[in-house]
PDB file of C-alpha atoms in Angstrom:
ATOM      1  CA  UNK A   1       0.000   0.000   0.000  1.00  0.00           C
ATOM      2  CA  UNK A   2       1.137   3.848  -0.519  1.00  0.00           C
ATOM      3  CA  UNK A   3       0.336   6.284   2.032  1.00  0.00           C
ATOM      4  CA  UNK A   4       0.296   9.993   0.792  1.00  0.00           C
ATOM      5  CA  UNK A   5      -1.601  13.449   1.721  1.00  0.00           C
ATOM      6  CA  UNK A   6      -3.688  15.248  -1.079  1.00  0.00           C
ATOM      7  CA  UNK A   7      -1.540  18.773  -1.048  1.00  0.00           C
ATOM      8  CA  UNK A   8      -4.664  20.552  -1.741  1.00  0.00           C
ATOM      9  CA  UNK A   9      -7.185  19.288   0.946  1.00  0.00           C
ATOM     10  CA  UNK A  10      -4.531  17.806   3.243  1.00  0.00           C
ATOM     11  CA  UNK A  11      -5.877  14.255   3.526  1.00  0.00           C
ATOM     12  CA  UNK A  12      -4.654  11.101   4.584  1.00  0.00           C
ATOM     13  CA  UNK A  13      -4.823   8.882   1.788  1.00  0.00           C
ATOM     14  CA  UNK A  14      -4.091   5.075   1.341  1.00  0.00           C
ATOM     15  CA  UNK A  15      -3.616   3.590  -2.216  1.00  0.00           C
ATOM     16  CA  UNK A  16      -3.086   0.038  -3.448  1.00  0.00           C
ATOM     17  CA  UNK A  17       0.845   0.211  -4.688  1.00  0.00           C
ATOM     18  CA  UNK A  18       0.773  -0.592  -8.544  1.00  0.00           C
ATOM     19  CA  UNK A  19       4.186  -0.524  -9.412  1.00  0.00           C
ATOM     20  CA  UNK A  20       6.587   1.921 -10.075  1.00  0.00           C
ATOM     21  CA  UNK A  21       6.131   2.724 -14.037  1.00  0.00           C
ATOM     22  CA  UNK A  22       5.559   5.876 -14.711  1.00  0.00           C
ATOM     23  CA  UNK A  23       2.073   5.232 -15.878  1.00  0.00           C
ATOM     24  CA  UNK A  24       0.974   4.453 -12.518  1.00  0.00           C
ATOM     25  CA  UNK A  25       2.691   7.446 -10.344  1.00  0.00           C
ATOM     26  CA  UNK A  26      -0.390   9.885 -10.130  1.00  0.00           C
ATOM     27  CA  UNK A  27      -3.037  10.009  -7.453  1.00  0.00           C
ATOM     28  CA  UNK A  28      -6.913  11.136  -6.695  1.00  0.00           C
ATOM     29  CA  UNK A  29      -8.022  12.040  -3.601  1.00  0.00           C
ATOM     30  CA  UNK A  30     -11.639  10.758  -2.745  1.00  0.00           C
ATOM     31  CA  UNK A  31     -12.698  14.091  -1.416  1.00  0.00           C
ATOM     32  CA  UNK A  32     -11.410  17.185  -3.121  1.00  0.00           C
ATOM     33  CA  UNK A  33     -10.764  15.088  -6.523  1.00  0.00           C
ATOM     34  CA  UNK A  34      -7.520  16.548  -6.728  1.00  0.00           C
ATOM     35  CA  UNK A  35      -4.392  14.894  -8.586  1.00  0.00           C
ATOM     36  CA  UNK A  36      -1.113  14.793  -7.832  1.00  0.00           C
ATOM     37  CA  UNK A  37       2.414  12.770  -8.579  1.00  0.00           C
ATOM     38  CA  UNK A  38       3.009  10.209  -5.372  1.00  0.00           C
ATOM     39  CA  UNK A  39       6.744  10.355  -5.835  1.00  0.00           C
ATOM     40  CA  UNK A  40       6.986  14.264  -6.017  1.00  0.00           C
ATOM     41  CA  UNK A  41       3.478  15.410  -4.699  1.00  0.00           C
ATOM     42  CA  UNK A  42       3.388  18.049  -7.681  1.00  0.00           C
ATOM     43  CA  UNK A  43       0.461  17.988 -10.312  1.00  0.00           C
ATOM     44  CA  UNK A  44       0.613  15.104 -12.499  1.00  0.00           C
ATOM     45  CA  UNK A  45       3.447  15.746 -14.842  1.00  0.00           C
ATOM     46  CA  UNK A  46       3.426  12.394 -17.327  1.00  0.00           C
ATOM     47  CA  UNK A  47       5.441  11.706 -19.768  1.00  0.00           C
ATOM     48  CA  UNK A  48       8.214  14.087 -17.805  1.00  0.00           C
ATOM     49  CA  UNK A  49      10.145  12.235 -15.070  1.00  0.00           C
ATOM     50  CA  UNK A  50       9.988  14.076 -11.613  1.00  0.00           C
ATOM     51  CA  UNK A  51      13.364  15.316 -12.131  1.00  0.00           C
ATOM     52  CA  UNK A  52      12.228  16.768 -15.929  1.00  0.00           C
ATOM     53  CA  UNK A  53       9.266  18.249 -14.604  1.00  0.00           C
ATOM     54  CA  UNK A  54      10.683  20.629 -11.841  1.00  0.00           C
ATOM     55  CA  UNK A  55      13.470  21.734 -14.202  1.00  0.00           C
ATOM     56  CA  UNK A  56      10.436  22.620 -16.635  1.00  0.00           C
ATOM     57  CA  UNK A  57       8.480  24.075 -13.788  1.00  0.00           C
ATOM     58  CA  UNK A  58      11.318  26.652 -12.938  1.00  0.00           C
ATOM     59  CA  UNK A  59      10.897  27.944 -16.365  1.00  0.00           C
ATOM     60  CA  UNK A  60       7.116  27.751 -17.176  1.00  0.00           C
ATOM     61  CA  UNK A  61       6.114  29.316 -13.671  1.00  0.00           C
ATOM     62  CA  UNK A  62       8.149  32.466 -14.821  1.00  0.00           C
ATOM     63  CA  UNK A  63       7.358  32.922 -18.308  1.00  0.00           C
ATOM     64  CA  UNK A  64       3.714  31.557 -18.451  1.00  0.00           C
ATOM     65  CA  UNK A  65       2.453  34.574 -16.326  1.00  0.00           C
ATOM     66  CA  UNK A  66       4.416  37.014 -18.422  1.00  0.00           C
ATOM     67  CA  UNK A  67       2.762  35.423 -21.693  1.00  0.00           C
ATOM     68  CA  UNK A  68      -0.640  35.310 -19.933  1.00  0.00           C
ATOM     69  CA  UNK A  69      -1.315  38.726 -18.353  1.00  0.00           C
ATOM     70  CA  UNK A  70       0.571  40.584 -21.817  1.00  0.00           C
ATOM     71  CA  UNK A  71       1.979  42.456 -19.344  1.00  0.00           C
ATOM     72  CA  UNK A  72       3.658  46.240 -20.729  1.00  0.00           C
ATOM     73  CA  UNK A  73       7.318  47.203 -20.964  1.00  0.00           C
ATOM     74  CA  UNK A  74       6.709  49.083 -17.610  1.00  0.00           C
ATOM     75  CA  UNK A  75       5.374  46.730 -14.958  1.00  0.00           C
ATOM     76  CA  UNK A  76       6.829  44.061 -13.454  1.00  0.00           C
ATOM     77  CA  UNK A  77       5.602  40.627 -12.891  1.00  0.00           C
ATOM     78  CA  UNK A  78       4.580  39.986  -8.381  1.00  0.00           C
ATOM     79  CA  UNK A  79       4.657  37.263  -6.405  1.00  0.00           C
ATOM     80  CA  UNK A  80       2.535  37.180  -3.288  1.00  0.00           C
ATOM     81  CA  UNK A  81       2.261  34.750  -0.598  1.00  0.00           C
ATOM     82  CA  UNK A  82      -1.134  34.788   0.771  1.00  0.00           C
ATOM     83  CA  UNK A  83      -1.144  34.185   4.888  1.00  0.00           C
ATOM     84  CA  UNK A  84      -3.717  31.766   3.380  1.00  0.00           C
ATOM     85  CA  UNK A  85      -1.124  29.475   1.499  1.00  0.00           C
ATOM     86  CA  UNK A  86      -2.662  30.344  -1.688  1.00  0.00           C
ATOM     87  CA  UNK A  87       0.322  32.111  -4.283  1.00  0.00           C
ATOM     88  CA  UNK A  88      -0.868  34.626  -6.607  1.00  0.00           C
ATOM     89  CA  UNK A  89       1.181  35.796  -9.731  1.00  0.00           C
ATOM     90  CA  UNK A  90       0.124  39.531 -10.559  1.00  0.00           C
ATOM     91  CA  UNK A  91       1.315  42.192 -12.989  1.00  0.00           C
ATOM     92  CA  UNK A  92       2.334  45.153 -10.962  1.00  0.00           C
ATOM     93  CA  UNK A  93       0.146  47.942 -12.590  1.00  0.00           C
ATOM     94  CA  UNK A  94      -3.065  45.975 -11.978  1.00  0.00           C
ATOM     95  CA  UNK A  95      -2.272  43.737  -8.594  1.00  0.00           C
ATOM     96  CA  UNK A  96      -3.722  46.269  -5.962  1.00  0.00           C
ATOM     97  CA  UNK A  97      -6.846  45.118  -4.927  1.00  0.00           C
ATOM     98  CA  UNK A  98      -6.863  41.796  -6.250  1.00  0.00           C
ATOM     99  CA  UNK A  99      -8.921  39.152  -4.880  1.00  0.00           C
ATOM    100  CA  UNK A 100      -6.802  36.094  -3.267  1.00  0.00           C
ATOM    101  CA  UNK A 101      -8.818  32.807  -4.746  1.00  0.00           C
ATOM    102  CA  UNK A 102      -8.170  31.039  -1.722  1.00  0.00           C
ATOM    103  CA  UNK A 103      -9.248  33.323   1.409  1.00  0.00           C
ATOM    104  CA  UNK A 104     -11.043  36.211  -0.851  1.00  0.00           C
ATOM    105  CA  UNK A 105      -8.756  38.871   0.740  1.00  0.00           C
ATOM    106  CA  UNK A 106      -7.616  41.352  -1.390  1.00  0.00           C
ATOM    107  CA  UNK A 107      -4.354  42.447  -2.101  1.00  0.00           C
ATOM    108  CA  UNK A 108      -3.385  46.171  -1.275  1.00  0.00           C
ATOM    109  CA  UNK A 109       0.113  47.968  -3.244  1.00  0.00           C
ATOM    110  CA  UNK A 110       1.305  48.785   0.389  1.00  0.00           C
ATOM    111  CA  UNK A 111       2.097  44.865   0.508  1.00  0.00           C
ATOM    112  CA  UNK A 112      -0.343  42.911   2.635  1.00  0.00           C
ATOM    113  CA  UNK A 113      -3.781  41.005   2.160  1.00  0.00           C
ATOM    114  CA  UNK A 114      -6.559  42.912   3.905  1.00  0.00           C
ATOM    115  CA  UNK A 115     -10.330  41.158   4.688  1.00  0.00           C
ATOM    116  CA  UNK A 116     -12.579  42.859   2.112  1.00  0.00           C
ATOM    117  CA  UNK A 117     -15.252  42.060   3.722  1.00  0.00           C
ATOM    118  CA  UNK A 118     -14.627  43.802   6.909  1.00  0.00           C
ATOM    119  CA  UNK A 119     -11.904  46.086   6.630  1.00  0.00           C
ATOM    120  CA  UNK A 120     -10.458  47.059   3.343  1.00  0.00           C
ATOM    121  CA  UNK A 121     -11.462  48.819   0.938  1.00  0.00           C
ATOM    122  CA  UNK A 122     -13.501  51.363   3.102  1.00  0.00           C
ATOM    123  CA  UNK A 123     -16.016  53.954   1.699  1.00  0.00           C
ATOM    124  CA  UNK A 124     -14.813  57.287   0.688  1.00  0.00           C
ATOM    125  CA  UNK A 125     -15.737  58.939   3.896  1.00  0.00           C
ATOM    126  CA  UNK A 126     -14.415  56.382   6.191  1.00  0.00           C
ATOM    127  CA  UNK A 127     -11.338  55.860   4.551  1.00  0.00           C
ATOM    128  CA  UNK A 128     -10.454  59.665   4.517  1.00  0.00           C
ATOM    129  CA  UNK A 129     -11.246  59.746   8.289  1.00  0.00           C
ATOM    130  CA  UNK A 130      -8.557  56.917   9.083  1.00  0.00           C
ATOM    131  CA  UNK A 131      -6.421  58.998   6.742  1.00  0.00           C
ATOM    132  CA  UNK A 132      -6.657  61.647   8.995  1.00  0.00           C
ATOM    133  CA  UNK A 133      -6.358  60.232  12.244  1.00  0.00           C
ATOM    134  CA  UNK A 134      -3.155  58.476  10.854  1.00  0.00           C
ATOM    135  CA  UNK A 135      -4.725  55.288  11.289  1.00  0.00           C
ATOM    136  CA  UNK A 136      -3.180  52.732   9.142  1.00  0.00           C
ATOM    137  CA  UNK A 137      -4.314  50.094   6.730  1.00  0.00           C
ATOM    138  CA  UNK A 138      -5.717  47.151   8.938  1.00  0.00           C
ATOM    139  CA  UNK A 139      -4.436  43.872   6.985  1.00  0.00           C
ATOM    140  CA  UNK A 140      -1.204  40.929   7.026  1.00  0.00           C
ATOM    141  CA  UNK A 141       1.658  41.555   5.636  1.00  0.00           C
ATOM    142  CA  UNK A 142       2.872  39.182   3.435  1.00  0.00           C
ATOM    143  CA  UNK A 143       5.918  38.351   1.434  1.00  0.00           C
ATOM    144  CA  UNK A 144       5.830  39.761  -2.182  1.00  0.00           C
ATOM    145  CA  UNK A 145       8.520  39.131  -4.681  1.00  0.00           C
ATOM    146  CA  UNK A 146       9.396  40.556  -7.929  1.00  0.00           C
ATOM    147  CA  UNK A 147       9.945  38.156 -10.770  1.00  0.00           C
ATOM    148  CA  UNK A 148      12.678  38.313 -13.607  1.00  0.00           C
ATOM    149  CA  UNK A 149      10.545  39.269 -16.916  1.00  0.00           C
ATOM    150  CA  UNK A 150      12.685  36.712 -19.173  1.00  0.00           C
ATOM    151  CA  UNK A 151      12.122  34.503 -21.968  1.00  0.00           C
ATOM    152  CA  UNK A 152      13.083  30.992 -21.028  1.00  0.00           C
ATOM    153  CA  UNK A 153      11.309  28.871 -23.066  1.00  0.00           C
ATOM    154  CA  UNK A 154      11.631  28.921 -27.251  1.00  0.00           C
ATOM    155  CA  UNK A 155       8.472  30.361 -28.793  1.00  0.00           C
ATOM    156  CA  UNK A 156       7.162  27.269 -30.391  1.00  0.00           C
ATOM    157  CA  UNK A 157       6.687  25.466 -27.024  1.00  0.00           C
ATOM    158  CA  UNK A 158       5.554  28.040 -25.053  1.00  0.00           C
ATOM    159  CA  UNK A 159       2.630  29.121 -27.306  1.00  0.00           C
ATOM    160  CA  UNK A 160       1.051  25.558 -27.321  1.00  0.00           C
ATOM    161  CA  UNK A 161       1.267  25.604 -23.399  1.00  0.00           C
ATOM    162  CA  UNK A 162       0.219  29.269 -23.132  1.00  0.00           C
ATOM    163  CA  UNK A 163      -3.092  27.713 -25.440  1.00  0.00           C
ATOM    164  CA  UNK A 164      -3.300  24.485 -23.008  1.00  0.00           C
ATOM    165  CA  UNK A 165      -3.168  26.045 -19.887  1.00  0.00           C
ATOM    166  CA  UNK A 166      -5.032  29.237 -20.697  1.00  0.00           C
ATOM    167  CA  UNK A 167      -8.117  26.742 -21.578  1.00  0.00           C
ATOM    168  CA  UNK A 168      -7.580  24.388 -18.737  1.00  0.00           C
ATOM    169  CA  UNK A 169      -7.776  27.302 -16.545  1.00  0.00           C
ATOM    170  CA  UNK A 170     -10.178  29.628 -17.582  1.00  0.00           C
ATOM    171  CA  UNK A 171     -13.075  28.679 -15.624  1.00  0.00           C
ATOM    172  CA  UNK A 172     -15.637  30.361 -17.842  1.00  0.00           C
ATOM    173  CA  UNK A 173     -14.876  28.147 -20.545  1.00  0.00           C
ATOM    174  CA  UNK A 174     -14.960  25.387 -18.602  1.00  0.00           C
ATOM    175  CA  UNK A 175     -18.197  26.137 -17.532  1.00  0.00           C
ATOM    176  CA  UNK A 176     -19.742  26.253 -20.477  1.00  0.00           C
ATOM    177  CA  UNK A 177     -17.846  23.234 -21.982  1.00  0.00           C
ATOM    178  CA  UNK A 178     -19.649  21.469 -19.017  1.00  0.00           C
ATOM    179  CA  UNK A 179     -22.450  22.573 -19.990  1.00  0.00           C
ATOM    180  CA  UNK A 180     -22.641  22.214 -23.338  1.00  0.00           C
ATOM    181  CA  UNK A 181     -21.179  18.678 -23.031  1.00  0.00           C
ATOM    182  CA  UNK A 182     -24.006  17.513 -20.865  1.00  0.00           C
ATOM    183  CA  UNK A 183     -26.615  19.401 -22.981  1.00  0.00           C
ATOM    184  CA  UNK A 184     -25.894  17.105 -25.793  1.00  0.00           C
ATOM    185  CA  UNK A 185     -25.686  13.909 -23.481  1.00  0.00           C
ATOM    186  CA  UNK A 186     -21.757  13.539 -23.402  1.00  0.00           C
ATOM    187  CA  UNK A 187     -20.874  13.762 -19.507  1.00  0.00           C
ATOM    188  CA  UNK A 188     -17.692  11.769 -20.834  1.00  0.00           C
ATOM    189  CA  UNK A 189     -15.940  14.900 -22.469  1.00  0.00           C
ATOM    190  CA  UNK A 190     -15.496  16.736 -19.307  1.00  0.00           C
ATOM    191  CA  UNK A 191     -12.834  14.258 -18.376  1.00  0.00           C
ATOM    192  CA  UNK A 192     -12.102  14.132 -21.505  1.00  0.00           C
ATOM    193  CA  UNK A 193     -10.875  17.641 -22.058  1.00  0.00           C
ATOM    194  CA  UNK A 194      -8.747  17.730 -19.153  1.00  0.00           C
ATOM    195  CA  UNK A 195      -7.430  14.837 -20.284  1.00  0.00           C
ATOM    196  CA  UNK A 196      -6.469  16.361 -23.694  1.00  0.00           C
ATOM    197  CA  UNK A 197      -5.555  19.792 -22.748  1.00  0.00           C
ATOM    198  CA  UNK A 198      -3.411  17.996 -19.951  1.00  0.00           C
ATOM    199  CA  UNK A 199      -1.683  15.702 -22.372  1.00  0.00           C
ATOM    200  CA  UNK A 200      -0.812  19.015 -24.704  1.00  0.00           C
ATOM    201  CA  UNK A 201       0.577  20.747 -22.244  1.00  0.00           C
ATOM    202  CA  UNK A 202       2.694  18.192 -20.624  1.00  0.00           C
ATOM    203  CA  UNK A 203       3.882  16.221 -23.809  1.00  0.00           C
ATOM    204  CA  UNK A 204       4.839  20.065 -25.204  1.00  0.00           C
ATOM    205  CA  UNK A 205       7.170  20.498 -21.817  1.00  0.00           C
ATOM    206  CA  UNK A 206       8.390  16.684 -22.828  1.00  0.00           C
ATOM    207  CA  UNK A 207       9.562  18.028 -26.582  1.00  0.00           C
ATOM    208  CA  UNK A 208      11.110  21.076 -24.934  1.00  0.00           C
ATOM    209  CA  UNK A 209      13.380  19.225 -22.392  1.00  0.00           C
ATOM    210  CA  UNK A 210      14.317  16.579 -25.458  1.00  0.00           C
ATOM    211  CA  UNK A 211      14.429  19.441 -28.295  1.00  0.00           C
ATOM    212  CA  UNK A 212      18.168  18.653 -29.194  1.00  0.00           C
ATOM    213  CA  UNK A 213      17.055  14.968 -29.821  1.00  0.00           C
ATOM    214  CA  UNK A 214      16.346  14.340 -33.246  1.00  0.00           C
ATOM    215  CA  UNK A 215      13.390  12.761 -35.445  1.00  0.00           C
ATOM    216  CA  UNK A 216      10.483  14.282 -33.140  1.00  0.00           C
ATOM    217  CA  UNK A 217       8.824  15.414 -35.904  1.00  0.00           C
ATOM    218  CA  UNK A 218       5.897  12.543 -35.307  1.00  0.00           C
ATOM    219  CA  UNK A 219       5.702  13.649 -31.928  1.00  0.00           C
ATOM    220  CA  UNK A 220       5.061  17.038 -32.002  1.00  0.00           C
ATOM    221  CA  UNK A 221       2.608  15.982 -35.157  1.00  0.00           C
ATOM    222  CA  UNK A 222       0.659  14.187 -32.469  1.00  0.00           C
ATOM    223  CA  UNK A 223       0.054  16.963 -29.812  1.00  0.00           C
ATOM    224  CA  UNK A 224      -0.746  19.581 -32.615  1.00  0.00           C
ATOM    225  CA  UNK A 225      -2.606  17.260 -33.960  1.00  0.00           C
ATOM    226  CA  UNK A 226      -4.598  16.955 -30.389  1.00  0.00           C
ATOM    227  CA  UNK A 227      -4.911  20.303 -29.336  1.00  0.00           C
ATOM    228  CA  UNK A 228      -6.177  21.587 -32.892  1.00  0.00           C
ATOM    229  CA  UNK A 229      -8.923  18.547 -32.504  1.00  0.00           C
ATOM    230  CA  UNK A 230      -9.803  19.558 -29.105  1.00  0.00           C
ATOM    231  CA  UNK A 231     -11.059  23.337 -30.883  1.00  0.00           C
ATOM    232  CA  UNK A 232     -12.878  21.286 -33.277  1.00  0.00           C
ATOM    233  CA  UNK A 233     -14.461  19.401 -30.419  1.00  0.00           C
ATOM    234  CA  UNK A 234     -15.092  22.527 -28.594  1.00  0.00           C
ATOM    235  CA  UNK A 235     -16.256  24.826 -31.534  1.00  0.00           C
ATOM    236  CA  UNK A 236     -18.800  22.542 -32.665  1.00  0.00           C
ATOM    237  CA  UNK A 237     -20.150  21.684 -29.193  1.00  0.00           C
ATOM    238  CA  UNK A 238     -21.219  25.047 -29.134  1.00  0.00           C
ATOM    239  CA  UNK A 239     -22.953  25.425 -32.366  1.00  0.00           C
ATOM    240  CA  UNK A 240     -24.805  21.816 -32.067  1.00  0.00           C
ATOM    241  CA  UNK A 241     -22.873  20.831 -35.087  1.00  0.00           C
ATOM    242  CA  UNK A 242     -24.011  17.491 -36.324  1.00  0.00           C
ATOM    243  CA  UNK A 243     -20.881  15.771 -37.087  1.00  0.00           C
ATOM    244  CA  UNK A 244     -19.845  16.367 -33.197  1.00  0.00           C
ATOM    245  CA  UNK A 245     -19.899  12.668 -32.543  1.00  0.00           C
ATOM    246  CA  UNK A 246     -17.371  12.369 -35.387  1.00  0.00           C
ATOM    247  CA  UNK A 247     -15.069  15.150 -34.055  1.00  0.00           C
ATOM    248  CA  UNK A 248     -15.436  13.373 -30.306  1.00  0.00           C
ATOM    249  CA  UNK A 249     -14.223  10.102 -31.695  1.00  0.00           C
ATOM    250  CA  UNK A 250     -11.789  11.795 -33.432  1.00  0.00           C
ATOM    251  CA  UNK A 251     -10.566  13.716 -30.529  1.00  0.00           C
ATOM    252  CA  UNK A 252     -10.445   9.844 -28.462  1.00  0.00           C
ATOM    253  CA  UNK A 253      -8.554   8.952 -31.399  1.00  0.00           C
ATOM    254  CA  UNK A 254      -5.791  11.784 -30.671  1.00  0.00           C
ATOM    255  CA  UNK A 255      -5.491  10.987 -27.549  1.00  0.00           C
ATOM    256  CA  UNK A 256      -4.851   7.342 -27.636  1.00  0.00           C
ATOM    257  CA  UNK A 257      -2.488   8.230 -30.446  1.00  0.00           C
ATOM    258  CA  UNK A 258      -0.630  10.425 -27.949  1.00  0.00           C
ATOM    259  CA  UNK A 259      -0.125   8.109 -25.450  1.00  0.00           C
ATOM    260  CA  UNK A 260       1.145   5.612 -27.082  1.00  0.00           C
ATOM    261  CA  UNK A 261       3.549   7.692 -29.127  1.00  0.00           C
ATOM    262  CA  UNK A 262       5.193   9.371 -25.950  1.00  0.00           C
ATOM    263  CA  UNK A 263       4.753   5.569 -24.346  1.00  0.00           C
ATOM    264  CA  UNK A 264       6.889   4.538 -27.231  1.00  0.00           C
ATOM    265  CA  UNK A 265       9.108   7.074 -26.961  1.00  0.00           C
ATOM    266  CA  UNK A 266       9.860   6.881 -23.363  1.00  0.00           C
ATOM    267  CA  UNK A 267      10.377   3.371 -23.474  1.00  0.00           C
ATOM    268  CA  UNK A 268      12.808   4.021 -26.393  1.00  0.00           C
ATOM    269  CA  UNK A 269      14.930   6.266 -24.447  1.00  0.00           C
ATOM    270  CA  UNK A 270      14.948   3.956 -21.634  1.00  0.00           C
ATOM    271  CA  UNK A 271      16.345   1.185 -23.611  1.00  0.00           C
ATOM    272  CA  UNK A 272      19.068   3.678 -24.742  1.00  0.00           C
ATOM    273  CA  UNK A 273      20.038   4.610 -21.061  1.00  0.00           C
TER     274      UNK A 273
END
């Protein structure tokens, strides 16, 4: 048996052991749903090795913000630890008052996370009246660090992840991909687009850390491939197209096909080692 604690919800967890492929590493806690690695306790990183993904993670986590926000010449990319746990990544012209998505404290330029609900921001008249009493800003201080604005990561790969992870994240989308998807009686492509937007964004990281490797031309055939399927998928769940069952076998289709080209892969460059 494996013992591990979800990092999001903090839970005790017991899992049957499977076996150490890589296959087999990630986790899902019973309560919160969340996944995670059980050999690294990051987000579930396949077909990166532990090792692969945090040298990828150093990168991503720096540029991917700077790609996301399209931040100006001027500002300056912030990152705040929340008293909460919670770690935002803001663009310094637009971070004050900022909601934390963990506590719902906002986040004030003077560098601390005050309760919006009871003390921050005031109204006119009461905030002028602390101003003049001297009274400061009630709130917690917390640590905030500027990030280098750099490049890391070669244009190619980063756009595909920007795409993945801008989709995966952007909970109105997802809302209405839900939606839509059950609408037309397919609860199985909610899964199924994390799945695929998952896949794109990890298998992209993959090509990156093995770009001086040669004849990955199939490979990166496969997650293009995938991601360009998944906007079919998604454009004509929206418009109630009627060859969506053909796109959503299609899209299955790209996804097995990824798997078992980076499975083949892998297992390649194991061989070789």
């Amino acid at each position: 048996m494996v013992f591990s604690t979800c990092p999001s919800c903090d839970l005790n967890v017991m899992f049957e052991n499977v076996g150490n492929n890589d296959e087999n590493k990630s986790l899902i806690c019973p309560v919160c749903s969340s996944h995670w690695c059980r050999l690294c306790s990051s987000e579930p990183h396949w077909p990166m090795k532990c090792e692969e993904f945090r040298q990828w993670h150093e990168k991503w986590e720096q540029q991917y913000f700077v790609d996301k926000f399209d931040m100006q010449p001027d500002e300056e990319l912030l990152r705040i630890w929340c008293s909460c746990g919670s770690v935002l990544f803001l663009p310094s012209g637009t971070a004050h008052n900022k909601l934390c998505p963990g506590c719902l404290c906002r986040y004030d330029k003077t560098g601390m996370m005050c309760d919006d609900y009871l003390h921050w921001p005031y109204y006119p008249r009461l905030r002028k009246r602390r101003d003049l009493e001297g009274k400061p800003k009630e709130g917690y201080k917390v640590d905030v660090e500027t990030m280098p604005r750099v490049k890391l990561i070669a244009k190619e790969f980063a756009n595909i992840c920007t795409e993945a992870r801008n989709q995966r994240f952007d909970k109105d989308k997802q809302v209405k991909f839900e939606e839509s998807a059950l609408a037309a009686e397919r609860p199985e492509l909610v899964d199924l687009r994390k799945t695929a937007l998952i896949l794109a964004e990890n298998c992209t990281a993959w090509l990156y850390i093995h770009r001086a490797e040669i004849h990955l031309h199939k490979d990166r055939s496969a997650v293009s491939h995938l991601l360009q399927q998944y906007n079919k998928v998604q454009f004509d769940l929206e418009r109630k197209s009627l060859t969506i069952a053909k796109e959503i076998d299609e899209l299955n289709s790209a996804v097995k096909n990824v798997i078992r080209t980076f499975s083949e892969r892998i297992n390649s460059t194991n061989e070789e080692e």
